[in-house]
C-alpha positions as protocol buffer text, in pm:
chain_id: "A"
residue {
  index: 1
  type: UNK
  ca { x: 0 y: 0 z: 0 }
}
residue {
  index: 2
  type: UNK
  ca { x: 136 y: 320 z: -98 }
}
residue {
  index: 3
  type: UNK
  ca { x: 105 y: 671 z: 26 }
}
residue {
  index: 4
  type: UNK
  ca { x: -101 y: 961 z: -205 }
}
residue {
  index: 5
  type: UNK
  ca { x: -69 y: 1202 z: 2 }
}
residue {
  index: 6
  type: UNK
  ca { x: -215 y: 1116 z: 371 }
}
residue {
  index: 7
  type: UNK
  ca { x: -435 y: 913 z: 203 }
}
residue {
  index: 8
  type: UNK
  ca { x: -310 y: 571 z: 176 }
}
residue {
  index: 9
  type: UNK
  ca { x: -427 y: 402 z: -110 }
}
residue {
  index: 10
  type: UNK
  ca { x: -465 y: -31 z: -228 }
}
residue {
  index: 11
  type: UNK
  ca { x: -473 y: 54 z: -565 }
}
residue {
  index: 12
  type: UNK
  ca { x: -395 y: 311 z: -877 }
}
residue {
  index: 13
  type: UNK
  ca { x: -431 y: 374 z: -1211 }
}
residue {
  index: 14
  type: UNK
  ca { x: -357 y: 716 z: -1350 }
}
residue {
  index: 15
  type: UNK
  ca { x: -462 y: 970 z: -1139 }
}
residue {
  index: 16
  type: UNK
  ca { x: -753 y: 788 z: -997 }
}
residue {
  index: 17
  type: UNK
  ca { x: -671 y: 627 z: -643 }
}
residue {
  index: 18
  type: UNK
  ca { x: -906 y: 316 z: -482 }
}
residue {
  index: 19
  type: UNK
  ca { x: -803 y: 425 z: -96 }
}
residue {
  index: 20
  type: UNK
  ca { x: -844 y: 198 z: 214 }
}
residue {
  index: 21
  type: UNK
  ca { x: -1156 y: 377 z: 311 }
}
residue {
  index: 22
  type: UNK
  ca { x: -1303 y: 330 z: -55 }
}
residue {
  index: 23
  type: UNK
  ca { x: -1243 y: -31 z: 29 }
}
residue {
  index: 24
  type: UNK
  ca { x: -1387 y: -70 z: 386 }
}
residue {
  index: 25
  type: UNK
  ca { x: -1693 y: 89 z: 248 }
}
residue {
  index: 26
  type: UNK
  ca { x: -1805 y: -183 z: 52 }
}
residue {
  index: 27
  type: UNK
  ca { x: -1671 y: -426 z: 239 }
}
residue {
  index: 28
  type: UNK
  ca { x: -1980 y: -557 z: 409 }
}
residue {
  index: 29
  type: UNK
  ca { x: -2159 y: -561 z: 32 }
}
residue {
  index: 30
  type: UNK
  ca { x: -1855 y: -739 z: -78 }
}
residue {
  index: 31
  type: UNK
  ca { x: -1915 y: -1002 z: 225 }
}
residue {
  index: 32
  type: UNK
  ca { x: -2310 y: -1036 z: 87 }
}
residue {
  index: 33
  type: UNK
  ca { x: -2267 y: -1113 z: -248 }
}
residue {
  index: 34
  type: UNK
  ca { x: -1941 y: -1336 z: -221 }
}
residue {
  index: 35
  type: UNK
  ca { x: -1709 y: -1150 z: -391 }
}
residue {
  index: 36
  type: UNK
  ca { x: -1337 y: -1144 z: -208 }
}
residue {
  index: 37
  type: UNK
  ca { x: -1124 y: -813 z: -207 }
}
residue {
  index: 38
  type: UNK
  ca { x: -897 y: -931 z: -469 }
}
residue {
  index: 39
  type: UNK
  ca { x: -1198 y: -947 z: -723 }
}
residue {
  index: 40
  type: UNK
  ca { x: -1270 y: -629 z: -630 }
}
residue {
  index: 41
  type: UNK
  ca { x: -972 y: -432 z: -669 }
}
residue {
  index: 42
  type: UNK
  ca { x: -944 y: -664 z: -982 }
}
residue {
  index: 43
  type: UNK
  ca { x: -1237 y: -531 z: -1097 }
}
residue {
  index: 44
  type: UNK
  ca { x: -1208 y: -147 z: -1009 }
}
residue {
  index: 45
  type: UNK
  ca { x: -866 y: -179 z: -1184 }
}
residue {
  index: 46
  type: UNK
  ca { x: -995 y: -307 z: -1505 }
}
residue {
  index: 47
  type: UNK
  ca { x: -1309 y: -87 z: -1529 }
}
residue {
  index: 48
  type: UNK
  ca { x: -1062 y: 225 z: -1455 }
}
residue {
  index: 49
  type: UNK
  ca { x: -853 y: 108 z: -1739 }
}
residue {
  index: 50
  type: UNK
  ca { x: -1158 y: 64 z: -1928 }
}
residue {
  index: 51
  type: UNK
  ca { x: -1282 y: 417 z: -1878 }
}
residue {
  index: 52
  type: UNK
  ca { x: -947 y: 569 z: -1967 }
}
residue {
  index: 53
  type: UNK
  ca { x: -961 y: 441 z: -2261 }
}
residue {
  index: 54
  type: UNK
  ca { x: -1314 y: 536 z: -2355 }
}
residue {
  index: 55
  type: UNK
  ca { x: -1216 y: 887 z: -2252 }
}
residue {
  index: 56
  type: UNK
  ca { x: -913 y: 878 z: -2514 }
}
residue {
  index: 57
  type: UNK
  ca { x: -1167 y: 788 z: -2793 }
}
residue {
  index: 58
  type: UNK
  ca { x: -1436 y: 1039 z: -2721 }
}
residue {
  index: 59
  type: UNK
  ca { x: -1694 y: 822 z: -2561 }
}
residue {
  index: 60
  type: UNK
  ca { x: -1695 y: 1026 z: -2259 }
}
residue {
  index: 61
  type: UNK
  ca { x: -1833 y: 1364 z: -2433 }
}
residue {
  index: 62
  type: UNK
  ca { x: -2103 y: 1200 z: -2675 }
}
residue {
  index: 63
  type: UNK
  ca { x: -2445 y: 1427 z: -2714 }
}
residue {
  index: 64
  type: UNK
  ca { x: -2629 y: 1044 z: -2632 }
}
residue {
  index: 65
  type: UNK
  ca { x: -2405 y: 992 z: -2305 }
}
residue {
  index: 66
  type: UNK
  ca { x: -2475 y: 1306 z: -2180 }
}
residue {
  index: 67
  type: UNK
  ca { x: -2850 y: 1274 z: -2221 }
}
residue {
  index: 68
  type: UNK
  ca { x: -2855 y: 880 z: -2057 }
}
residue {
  index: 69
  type: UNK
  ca { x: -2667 y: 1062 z: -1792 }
}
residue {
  index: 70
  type: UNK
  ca { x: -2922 y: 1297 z: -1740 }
}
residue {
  index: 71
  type: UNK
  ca { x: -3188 y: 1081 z: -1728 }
}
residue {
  index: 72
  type: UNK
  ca { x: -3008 y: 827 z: -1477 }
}
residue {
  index: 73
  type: UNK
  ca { x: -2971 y: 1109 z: -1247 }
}
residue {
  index: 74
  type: UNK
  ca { x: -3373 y: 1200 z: -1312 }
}
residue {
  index: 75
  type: UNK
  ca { x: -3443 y: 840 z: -1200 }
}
residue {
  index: 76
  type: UNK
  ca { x: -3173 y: 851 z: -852 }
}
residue {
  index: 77
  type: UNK
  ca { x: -3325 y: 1160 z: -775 }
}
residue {
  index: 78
  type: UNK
  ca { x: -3710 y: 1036 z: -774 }
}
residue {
  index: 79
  type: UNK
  ca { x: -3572 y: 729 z: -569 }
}
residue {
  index: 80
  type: UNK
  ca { x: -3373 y: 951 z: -293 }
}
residue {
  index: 81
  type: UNK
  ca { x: -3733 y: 1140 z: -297 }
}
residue {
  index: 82
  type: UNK
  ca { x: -3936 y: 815 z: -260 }
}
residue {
  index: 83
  type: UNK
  ca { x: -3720 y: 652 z: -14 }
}
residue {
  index: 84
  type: UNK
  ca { x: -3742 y: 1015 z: 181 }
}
residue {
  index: 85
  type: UNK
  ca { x: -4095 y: 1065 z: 169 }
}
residue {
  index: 86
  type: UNK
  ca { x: -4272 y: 713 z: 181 }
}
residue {
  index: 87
  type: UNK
  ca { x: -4022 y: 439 z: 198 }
}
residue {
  index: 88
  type: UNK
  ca { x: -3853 y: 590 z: 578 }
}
residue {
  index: 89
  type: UNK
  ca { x: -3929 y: 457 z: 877 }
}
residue {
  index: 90
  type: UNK
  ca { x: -4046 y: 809 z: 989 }
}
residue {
  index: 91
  type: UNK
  ca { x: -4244 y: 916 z: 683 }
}
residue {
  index: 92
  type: UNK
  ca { x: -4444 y: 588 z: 756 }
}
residue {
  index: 93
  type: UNK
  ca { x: -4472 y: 712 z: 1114 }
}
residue {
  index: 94
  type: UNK
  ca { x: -4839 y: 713 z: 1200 }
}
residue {
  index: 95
  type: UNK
  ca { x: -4917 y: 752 z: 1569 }
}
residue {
  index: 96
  type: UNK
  ca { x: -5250 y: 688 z: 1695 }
}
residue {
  index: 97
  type: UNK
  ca { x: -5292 y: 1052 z: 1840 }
}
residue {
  index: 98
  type: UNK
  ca { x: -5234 y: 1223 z: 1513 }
}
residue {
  index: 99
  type: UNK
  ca { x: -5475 y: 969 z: 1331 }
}
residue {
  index: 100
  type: UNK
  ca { x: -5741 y: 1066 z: 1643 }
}
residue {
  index: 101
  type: UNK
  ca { x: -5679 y: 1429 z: 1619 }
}
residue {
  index: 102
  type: UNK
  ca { x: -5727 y: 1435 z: 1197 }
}
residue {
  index: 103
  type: UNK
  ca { x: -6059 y: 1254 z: 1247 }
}
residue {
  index: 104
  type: UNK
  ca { x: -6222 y: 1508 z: 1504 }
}
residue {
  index: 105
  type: UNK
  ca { x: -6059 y: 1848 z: 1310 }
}
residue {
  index: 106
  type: UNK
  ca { x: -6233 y: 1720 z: 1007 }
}
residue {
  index: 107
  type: UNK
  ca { x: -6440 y: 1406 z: 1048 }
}
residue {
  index: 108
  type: UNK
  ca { x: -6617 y: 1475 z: 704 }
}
residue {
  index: 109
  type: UNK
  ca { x: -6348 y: 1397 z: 485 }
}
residue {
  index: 110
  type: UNK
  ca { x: -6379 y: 1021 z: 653 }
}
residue {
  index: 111
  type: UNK
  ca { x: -6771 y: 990 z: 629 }
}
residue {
  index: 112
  type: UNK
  ca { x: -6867 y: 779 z: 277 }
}
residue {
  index: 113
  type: UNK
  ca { x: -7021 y: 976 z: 25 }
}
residue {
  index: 114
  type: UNK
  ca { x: -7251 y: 675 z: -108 }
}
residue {
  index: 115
  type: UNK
  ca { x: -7418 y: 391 z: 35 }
}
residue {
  index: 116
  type: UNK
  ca { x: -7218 y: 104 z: 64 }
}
residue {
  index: 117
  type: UNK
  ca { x: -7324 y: -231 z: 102 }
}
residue {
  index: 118
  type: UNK
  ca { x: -7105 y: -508 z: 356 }
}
């Protein structure tokens, strides 16, 4: 393990650096899906390799990139909203009192507007 500065870092390729603390972040993922720490820096060095030499043939600045870029941000952005909103243990936080206190400040928006039939 070499030194980049006070960072200390497993692995590098160019000017991009996979650090310890890159590593020990997915470690527990790494632990659920069976894949040992070898494959992984394996893997990150490969797909950095891979990207450089996109870059060096223009991939990385395409009008069609750009715009799938765009939209995969669109679609992370609705789920960190989703997950915020509904999918969090406190959005889904309904306490009795606040269910009680909603039904006598407005107890007509519960009542049925038709006849139903059980």
């Amino acid at each position: 393990m070499k030194d980049a500065g006070k960072e200390r870092y497993i692995a590098r390729v160019d000017n991009s650096v996979l650090t310890e603390e890159d590593l020990a972040v997915v470690r527990d993922t790494l632990a659920e899906i069976g894949l040992q720490q070898r494959e992984y820096v394996s893997n990150w060095i490969t797909a950095e390799l891979l990207y450089l030499e996109a870059e060096r043939r223009g991939l990385a600045d395409s009008d069609e990139l750009r715009k799938r870029v765009e939209d995969a941000k669109k679609r992370l952005v609705i789920n960190a909203l989703l997950e915020q909103e509904l999918y969090s243990e406190s959005a889904s936080m309904v306490t009795e009192e606040s269910i009680r206190t909603a039904y006598s400040s407005g107890g007509i928006e519960f009542a049925l507007k038709e006849d139903v039939v059980n």
